[in-house]
CSV table of C-alpha atoms in Angstrom, one decimal:
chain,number,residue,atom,x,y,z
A,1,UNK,CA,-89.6,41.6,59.6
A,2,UNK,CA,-90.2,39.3,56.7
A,3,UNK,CA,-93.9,40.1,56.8
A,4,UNK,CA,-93.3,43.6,56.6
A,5,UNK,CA,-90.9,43.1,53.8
A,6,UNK,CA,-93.2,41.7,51.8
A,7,UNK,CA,-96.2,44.3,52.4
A,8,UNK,CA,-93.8,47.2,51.3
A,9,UNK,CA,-92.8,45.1,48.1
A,10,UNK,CA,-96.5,44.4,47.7
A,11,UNK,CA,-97.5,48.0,47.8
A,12,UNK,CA,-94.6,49.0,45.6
A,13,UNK,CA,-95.8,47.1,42.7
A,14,UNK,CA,-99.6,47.3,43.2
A,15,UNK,CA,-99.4,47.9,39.4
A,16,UNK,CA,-102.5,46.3,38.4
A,17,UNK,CA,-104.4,49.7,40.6
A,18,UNK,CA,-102.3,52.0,39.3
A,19,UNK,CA,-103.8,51.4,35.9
A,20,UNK,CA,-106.2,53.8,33.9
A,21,UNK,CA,-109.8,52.8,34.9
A,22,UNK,CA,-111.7,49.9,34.0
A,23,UNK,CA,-114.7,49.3,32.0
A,24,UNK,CA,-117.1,47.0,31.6
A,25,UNK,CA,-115.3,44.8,28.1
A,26,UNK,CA,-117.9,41.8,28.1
A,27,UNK,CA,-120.7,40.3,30.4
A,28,UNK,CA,-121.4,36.9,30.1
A,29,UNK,CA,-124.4,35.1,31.2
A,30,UNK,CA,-123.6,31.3,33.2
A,31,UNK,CA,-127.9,30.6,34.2
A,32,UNK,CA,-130.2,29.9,31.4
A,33,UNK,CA,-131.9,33.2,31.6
A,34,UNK,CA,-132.8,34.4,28.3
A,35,UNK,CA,-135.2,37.7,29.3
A,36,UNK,CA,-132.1,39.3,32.2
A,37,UNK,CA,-132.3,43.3,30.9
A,38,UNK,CA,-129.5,44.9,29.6
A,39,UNK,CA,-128.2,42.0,28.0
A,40,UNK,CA,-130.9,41.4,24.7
A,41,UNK,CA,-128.1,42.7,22.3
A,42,UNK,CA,-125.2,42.0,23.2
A,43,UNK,CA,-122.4,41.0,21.2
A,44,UNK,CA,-120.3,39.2,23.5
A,45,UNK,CA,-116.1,39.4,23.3
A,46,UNK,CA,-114.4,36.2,24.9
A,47,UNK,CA,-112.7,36.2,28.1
A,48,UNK,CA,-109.0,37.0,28.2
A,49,UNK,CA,-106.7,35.4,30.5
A,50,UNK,CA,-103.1,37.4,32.1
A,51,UNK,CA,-100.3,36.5,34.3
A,52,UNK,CA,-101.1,38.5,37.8
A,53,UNK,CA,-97.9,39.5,38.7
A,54,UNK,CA,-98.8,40.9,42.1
A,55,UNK,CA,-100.3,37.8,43.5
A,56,UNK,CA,-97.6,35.1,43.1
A,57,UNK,CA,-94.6,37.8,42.9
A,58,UNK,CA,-91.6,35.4,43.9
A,59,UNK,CA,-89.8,37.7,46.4
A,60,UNK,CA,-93.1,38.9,48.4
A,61,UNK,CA,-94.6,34.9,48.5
A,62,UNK,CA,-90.7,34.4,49.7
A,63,UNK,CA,-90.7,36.6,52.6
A,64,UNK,CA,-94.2,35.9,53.3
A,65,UNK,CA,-93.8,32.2,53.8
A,66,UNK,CA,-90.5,32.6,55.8
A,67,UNK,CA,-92.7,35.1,58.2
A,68,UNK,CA,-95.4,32.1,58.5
A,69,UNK,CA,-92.7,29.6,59.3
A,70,UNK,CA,-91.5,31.9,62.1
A,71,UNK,CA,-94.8,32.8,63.4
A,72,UNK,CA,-95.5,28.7,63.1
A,73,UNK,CA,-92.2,28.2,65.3
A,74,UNK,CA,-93.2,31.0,67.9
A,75,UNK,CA,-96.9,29.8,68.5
A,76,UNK,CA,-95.4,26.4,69.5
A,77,UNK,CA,-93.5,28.5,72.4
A,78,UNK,CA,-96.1,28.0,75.0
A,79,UNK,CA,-93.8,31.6,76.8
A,80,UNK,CA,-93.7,32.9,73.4
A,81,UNK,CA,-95.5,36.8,73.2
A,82,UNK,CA,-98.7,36.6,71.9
A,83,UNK,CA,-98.4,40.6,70.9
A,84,UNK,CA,-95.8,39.4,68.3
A,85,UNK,CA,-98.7,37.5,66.8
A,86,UNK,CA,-101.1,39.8,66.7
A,87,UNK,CA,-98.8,42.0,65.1
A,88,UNK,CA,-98.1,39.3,62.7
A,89,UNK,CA,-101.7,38.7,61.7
A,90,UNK,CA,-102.6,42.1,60.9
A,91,UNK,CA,-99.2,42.0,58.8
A,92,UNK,CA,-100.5,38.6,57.0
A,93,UNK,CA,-103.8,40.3,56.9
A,94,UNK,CA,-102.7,43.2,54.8
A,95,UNK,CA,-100.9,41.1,52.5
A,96,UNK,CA,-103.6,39.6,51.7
A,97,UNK,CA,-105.2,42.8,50.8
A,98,UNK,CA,-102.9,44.1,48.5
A,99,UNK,CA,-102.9,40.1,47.1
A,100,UNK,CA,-106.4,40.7,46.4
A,101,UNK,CA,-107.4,37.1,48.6
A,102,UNK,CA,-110.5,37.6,50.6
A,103,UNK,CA,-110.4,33.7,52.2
A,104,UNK,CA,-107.0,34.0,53.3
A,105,UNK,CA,-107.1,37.3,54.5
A,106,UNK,CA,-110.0,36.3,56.7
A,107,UNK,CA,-108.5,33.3,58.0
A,108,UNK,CA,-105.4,35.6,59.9
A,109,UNK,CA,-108.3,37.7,61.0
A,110,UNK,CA,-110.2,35.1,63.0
A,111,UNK,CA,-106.6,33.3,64.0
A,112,UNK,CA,-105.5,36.9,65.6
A,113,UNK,CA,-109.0,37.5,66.7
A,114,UNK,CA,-108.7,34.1,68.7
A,115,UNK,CA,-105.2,35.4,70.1
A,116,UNK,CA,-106.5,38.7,70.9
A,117,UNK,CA,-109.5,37.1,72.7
A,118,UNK,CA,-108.2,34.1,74.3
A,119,UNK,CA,-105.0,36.6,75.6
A,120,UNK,CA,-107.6,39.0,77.4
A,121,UNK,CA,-109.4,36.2,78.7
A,122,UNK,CA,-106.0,35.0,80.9
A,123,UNK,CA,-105.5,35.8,84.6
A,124,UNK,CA,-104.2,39.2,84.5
A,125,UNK,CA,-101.1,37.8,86.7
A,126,UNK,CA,-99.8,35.7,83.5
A,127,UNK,CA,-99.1,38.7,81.2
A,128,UNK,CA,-98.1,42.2,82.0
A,129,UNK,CA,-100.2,45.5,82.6
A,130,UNK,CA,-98.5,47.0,79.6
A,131,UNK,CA,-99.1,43.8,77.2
A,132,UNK,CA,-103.0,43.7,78.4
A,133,UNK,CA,-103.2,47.2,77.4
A,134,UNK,CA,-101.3,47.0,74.4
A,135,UNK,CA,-103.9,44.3,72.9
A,136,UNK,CA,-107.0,45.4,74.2
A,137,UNK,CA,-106.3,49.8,73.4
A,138,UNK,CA,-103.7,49.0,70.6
A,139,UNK,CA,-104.9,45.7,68.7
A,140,UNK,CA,-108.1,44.5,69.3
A,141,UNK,CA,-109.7,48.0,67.9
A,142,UNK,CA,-107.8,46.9,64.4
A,143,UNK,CA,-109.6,43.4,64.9
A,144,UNK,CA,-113.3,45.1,65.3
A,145,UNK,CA,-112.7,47.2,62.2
A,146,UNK,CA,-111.7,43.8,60.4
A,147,UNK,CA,-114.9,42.2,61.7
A,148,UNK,CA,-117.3,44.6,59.9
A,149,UNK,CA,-115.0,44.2,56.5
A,150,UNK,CA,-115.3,40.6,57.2
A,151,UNK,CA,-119.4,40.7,58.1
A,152,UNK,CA,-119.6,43.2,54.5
A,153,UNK,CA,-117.9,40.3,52.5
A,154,UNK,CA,-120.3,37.6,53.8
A,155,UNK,CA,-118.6,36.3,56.8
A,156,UNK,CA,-120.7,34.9,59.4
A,157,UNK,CA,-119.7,36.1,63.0
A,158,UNK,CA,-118.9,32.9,65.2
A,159,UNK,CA,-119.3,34.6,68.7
A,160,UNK,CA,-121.6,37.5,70.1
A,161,UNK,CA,-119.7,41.0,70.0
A,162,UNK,CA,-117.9,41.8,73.4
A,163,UNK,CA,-119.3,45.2,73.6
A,164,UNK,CA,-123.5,45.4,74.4
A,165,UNK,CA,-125.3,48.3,72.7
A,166,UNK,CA,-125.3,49.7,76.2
A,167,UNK,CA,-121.4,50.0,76.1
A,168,UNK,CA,-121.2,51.3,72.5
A,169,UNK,CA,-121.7,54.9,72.7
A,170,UNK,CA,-120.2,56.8,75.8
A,171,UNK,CA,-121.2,59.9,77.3
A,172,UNK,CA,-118.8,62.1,75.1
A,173,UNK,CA,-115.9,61.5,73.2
A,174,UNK,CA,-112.5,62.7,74.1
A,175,UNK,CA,-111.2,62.7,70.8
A,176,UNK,CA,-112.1,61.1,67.2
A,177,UNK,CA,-110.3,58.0,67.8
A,178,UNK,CA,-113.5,57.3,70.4
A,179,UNK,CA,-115.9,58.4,68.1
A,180,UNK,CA,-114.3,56.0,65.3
A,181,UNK,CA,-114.0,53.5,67.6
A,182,UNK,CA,-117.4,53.6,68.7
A,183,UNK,CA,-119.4,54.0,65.2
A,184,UNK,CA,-117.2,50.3,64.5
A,185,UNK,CA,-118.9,49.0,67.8
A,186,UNK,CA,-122.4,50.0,66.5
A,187,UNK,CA,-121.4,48.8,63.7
A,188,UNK,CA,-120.8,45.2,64.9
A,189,UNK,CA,-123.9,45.2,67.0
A,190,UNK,CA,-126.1,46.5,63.8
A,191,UNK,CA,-124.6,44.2,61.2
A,192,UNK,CA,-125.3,41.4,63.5
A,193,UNK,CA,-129.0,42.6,63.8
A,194,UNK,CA,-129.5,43.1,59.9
A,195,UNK,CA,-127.9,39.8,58.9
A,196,UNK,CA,-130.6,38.2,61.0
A,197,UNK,CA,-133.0,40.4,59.9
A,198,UNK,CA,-132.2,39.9,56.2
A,199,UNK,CA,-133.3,36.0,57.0
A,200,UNK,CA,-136.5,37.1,58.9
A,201,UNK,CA,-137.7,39.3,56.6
A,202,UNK,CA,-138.0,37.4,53.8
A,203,UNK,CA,-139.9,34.4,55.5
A,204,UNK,CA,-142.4,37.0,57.3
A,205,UNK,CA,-140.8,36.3,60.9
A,206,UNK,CA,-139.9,40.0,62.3
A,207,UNK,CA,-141.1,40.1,65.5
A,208,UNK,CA,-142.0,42.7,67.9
A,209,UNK,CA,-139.3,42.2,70.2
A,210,UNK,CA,-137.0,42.8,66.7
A,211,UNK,CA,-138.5,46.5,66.4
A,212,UNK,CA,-137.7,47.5,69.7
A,213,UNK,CA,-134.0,46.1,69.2
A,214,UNK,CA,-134.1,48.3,66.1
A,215,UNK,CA,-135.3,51.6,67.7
A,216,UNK,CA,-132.7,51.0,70.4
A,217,UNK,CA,-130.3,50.9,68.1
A,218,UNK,CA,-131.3,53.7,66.3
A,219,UNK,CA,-131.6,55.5,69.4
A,220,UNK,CA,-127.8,54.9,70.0
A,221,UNK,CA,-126.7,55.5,66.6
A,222,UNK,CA,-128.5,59.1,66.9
A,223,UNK,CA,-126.9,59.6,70.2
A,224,UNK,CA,-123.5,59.0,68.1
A,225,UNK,CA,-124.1,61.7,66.1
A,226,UNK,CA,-125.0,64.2,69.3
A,227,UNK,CA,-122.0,63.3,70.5
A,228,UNK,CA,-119.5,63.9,67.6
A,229,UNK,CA,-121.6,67.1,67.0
A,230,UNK,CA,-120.2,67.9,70.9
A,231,UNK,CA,-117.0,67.1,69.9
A,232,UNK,CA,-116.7,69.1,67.0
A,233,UNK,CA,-117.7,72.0,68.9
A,234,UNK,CA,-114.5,71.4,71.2
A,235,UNK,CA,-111.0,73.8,70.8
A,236,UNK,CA,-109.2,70.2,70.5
A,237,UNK,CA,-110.2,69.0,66.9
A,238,UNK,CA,-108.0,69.8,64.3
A,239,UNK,CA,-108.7,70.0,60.4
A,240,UNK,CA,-107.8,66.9,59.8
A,241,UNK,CA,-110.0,65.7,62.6
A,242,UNK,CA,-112.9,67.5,60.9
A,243,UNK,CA,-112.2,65.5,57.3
A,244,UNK,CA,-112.3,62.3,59.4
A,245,UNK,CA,-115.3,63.6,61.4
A,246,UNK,CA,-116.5,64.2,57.9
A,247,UNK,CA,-116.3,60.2,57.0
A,248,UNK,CA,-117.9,58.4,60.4
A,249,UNK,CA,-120.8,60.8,58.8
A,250,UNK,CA,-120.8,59.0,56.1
A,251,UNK,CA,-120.6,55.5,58.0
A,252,UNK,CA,-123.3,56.8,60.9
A,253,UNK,CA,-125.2,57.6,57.4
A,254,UNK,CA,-124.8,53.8,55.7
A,255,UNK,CA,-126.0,52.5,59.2
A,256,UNK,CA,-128.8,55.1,60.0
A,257,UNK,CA,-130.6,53.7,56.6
A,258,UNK,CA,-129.5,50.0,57.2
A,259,UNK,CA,-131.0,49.8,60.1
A,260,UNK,CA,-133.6,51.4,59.3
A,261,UNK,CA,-134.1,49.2,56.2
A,262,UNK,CA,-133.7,46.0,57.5
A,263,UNK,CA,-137.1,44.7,58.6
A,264,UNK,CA,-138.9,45.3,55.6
A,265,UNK,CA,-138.8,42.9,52.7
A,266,UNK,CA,-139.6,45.7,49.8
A,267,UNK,CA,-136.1,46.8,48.6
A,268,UNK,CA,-138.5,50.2,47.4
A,269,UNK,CA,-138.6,51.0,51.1
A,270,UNK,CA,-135.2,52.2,50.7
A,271,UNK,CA,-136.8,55.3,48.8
A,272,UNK,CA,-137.2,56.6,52.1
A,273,UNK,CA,-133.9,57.7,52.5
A,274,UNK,CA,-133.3,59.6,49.6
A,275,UNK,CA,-132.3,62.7,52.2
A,276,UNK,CA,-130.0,60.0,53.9
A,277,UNK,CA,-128.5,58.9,50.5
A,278,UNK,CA,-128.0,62.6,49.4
A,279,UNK,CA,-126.2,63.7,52.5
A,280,UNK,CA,-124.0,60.8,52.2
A,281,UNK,CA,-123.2,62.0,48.3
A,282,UNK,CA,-122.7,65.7,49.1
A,283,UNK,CA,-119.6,64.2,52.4
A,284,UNK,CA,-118.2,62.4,50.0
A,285,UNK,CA,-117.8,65.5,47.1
A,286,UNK,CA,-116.2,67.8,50.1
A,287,UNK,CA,-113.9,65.0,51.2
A,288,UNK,CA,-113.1,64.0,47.6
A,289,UNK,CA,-112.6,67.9,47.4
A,290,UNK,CA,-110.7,68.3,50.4
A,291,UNK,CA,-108.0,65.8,49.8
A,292,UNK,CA,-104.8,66.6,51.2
A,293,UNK,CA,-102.5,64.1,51.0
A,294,UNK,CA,-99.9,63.5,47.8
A,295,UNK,CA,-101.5,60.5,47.1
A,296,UNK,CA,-104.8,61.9,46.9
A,297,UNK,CA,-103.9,64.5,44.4
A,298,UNK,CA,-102.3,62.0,41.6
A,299,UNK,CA,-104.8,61.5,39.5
A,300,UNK,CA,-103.2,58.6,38.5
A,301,UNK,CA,-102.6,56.9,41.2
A,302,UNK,CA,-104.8,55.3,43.6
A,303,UNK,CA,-103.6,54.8,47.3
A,304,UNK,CA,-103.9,51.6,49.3
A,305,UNK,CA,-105.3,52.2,52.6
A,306,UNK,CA,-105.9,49.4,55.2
A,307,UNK,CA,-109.4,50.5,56.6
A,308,UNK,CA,-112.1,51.3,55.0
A,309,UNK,CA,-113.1,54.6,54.2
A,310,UNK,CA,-115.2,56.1,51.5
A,311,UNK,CA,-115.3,53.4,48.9
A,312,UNK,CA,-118.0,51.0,51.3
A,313,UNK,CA,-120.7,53.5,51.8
A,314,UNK,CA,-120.5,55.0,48.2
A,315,UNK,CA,-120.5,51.6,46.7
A,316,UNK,CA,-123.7,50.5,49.2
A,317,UNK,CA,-125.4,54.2,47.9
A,318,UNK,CA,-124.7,53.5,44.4
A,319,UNK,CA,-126.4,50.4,44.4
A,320,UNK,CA,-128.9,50.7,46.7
A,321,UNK,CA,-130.1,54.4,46.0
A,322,UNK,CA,-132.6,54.5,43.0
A,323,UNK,CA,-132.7,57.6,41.9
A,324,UNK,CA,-130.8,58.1,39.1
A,325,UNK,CA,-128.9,61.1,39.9
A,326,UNK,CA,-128.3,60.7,43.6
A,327,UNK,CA,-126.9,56.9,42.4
A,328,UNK,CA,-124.5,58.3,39.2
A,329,UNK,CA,-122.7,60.9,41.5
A,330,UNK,CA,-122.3,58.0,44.0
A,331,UNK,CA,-120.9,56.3,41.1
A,332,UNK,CA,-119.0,59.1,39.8
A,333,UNK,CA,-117.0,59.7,43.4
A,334,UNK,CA,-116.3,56.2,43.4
A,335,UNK,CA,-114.6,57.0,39.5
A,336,UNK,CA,-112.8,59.9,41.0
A,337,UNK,CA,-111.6,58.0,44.5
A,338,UNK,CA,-109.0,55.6,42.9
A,339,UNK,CA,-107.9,53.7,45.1
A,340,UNK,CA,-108.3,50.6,47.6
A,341,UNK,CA,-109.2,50.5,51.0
A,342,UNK,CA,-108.6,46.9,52.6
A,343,UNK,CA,-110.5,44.2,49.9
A,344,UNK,CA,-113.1,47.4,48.4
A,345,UNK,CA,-111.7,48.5,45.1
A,346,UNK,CA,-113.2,51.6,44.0
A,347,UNK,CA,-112.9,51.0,40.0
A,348,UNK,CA,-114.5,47.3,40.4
A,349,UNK,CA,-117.2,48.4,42.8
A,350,UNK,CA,-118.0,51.8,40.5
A,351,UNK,CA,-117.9,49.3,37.3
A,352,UNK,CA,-120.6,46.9,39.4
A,353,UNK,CA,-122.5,49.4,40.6
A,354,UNK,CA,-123.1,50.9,36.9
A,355,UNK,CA,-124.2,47.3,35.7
A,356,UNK,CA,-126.7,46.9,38.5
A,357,UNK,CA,-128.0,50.3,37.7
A,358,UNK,CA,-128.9,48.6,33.8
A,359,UNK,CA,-130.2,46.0,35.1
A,360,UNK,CA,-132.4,48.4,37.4
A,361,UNK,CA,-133.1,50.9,35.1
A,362,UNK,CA,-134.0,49.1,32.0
A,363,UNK,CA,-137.8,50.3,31.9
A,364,UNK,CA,-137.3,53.8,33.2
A,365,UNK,CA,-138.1,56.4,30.6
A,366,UNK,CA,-136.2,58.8,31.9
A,367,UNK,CA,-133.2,59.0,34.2
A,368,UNK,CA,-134.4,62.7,35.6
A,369,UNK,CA,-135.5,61.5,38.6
A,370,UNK,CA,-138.6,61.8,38.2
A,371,UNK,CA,-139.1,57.6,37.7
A,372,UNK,CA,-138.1,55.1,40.1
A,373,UNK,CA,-137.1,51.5,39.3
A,374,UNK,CA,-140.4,49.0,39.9
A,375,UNK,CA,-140.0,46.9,42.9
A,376,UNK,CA,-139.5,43.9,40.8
A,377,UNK,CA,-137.0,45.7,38.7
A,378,UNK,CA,-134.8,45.8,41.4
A,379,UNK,CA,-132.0,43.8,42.8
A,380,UNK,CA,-132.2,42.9,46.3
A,381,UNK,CA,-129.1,41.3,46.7
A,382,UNK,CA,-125.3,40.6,45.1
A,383,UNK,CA,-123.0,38.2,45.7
A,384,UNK,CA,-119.7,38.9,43.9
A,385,UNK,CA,-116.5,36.3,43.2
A,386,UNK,CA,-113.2,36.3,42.3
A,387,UNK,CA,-110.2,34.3,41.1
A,388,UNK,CA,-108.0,36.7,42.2
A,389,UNK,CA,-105.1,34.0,41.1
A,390,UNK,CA,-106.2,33.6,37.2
A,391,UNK,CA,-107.7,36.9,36.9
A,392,UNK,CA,-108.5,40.3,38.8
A,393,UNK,CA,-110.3,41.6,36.3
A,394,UNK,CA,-113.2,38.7,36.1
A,395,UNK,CA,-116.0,38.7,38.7
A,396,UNK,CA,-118.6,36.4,39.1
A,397,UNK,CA,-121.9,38.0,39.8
A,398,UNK,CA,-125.0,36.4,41.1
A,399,UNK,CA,-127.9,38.9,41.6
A,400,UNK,CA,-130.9,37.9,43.6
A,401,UNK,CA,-134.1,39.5,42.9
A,402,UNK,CA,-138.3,39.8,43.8
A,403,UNK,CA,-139.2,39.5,40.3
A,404,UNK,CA,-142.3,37.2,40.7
A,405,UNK,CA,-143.9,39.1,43.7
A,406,UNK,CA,-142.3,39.5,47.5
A,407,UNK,CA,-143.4,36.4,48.8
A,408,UNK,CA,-142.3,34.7,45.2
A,409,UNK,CA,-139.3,32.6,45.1
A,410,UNK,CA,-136.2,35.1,44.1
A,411,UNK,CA,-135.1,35.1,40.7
A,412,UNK,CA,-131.6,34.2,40.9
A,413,UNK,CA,-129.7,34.3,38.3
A,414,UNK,CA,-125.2,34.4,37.4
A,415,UNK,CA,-123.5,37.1,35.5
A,416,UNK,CA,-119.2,37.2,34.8
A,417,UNK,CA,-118.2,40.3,34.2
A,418,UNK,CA,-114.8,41.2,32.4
A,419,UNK,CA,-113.3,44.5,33.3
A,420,UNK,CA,-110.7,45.7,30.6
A,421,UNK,CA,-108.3,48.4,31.2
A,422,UNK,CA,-109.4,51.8,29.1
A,423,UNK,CA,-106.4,52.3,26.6
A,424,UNK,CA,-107.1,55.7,26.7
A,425,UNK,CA,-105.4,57.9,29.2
A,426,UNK,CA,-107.7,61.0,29.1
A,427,UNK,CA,-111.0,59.1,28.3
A,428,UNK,CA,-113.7,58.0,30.3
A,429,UNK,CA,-114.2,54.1,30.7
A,430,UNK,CA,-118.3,52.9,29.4
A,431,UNK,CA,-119.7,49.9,30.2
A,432,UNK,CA,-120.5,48.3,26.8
A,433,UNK,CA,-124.3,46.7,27.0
């Protein structure tokens, strides 16, 4: 109960994503690199420092910590349910969400993931028929979706997924919730695949056996997408079944090109997809159109949504599709979305997106479409930080890129980024180079 306490009050006051948009007030250099593009004249404005309410807001962290000291109490109980907490790590879980803390956040995801495991793995005579179902139909799906957020954000995976590509896809689906639930298991097993891939490329070692993995996957993610096309076909699914169909598109999209990415080192490969990448774009203008819920029409308000939805795939479009249009409509929907959905804000990872295109774009000379950034131009890879308890609005970016040739040593080099609210209700936010 306390837990839950504190999410509503947390998603009462999410004030600081209710705000007008942000833009881009300062970018400041930490690596001595004197030649990064986009940043030659720059007049720089110093960083500002704010109290974040939301994060440390007395009565939430109040109720928060009483539901830990419970939940601390009850794991003790060797009779104690462990469905009470599960339910209480996906509470914690979401708290940390609307706090903005990725490292917490992720530590209740593997504790409950450990739970949900280590309680499936128990004689079936110790716990009920009911209880069993309830964690493996009711929980554990929550658990895989957190396991892609957690592989996006960087997160290693510690065991091998417990479904094989084999099992991933059945031979129809029922109803959406089985197509949903099996684009997340393809998206466990490919995420796996293209994090090791994402070492082997770079140091030459993709090996045979690794292209075959890769067409089988493909060959079950295309299978997928045969099947939802079945479903959709069905007298069952509803309109609002056909907006959700509407977004696994867009995730079977993101995967189609990852994977298909993945074993080759040039980031200009991607330029393969552009058909990919504009399919994605033109799903995400109808569902941006399409919005039906109250939320969804405020144009000042973002909503908060636990899973992740739209804001992932545009943000992976806008920075990884180069052309120029395709990448500012990405960027544009990702303007227009507003919201949150688990740790991906879609005003920080629009203002991002926009300074990576800068960087990208700096020797174009023209944005028509008809020029495409130069291999060495383009960044292959971001890590983004936060102090989510000093600031929200400062990110620490470190871009890795193939500057110096493919087989070169990356260039690596540190950005932070200050995002200011735009004063201006009616205006659009810039990023200032």
């Amino acid at each position: 109960m306390h837990a839950m306490v504190a999410v509503g009050h947390l998603n009462q006051r999410r004030d600081v994503w209710t705000k007008p948009l942000p833009m881009l007030k300062s970018v400041f250099l930490v690596d001595d690199q004197p030649n990064v593009p986009g940043l030659s004249d720059r007049i720089v404005v110093g960083p500002t420092k704010r109290k974040v309410i939301d994060h440390d807001d007395p009565f939430a962290l109040s109720q928060y910590n009483k539901a830990i000291s419970l939940l601390s109490q009850r794991i003790r109980d060797p009779d104690a349910a462990s469905e009470i907490a599960l339910l209480a790590c996906i509470l914690f879980v979401c708290i940390e969400f609307l706090r903005g803390d990725v490292e917490p956040a992720f530590r209740h995801f593997k504790s409950g993931m450990s739970i949900a495991k280590a309680s499936l793995t128990k004689s079936s005579s110790t716990k009920p028929t009911l209880t069993m179902e309830l964690i493996r139909e009711g929980m554990l799906p929550f658990f895989n979706r957190l396991e892609v957020l957690a592989m996006l954000f960087g997160q290693a995976p510690k065991h091998d997924y417990h479904i094989t590509i084999d099992e991933a896809v059945p031979a129809h689906f029922k109803t959406m919730q089985d197509a949903r639930d099996s684009i997340v298991h393809l998206s466990n097993i490919g995420l796996r695949f293209i994090r090791n891939m994402k070492k082997g490329r770079y140091a030459r070692l993709v090996l045979p056996d690794d292209f075959v993995r890769q067409a089988a996957m493909e060959s079950e993610v295309e299978r997928w997408k045969e099947a939802l096309d079945a479903l959709i076909l069905t007298d069952t699914v509803s309109l609002r079944d056909l907006d959700a169909a509407k977004v696994l598109r867009v995730h079977q999209i993101i995967l189609t090109v990852w994977l298909g990415s993945c074993c080759h080192i040039a980031d200009s490969y991607l330029d393969n997809f552009m058909a990919d990448f504009e399919a994605g774009v033109t799903l995400g203008e109808e569902i941006q159109r399409n919005a039906a819920t109250i939320e969804q029409r405020r144009t000042n308000q973002p909503s908060f949504l636990f899973d992740m939805e739209l804001v992932s795939p545009l943000y992976y479009i806008a920075i990884k599709c180069r052309d120029p249009n395709i990448r500012r409509r990405a960027i544009a929907l990702l303007r227009q979305t507003r919201r949150r959905e688990g740790l991906w804000d879609s005003n920080m990872a629009a203002a991002i997106a926009e300074r990576i295109a800068a960087l990208e774009e700096v020797n174009l000379s023209t944005l028509d479409g008809s020029e495409l950034p130069a291999e060495e131009d383009r960044v292959h890879n971001t890590e983004i930080s936060t102090m989510v308890s000093e600031n929200p609005h400062e990110h620490t970016l470190r871009y890795y890129s193939k500057a110096y040739g493919l087989d070169k040593e990356f260039k690596v080099w540190t950005e932070r980024i200050v995002l200011e609210m735009d004063p201006g209700p009616n205006t659009r936010p810039e990023l200032l180079y």
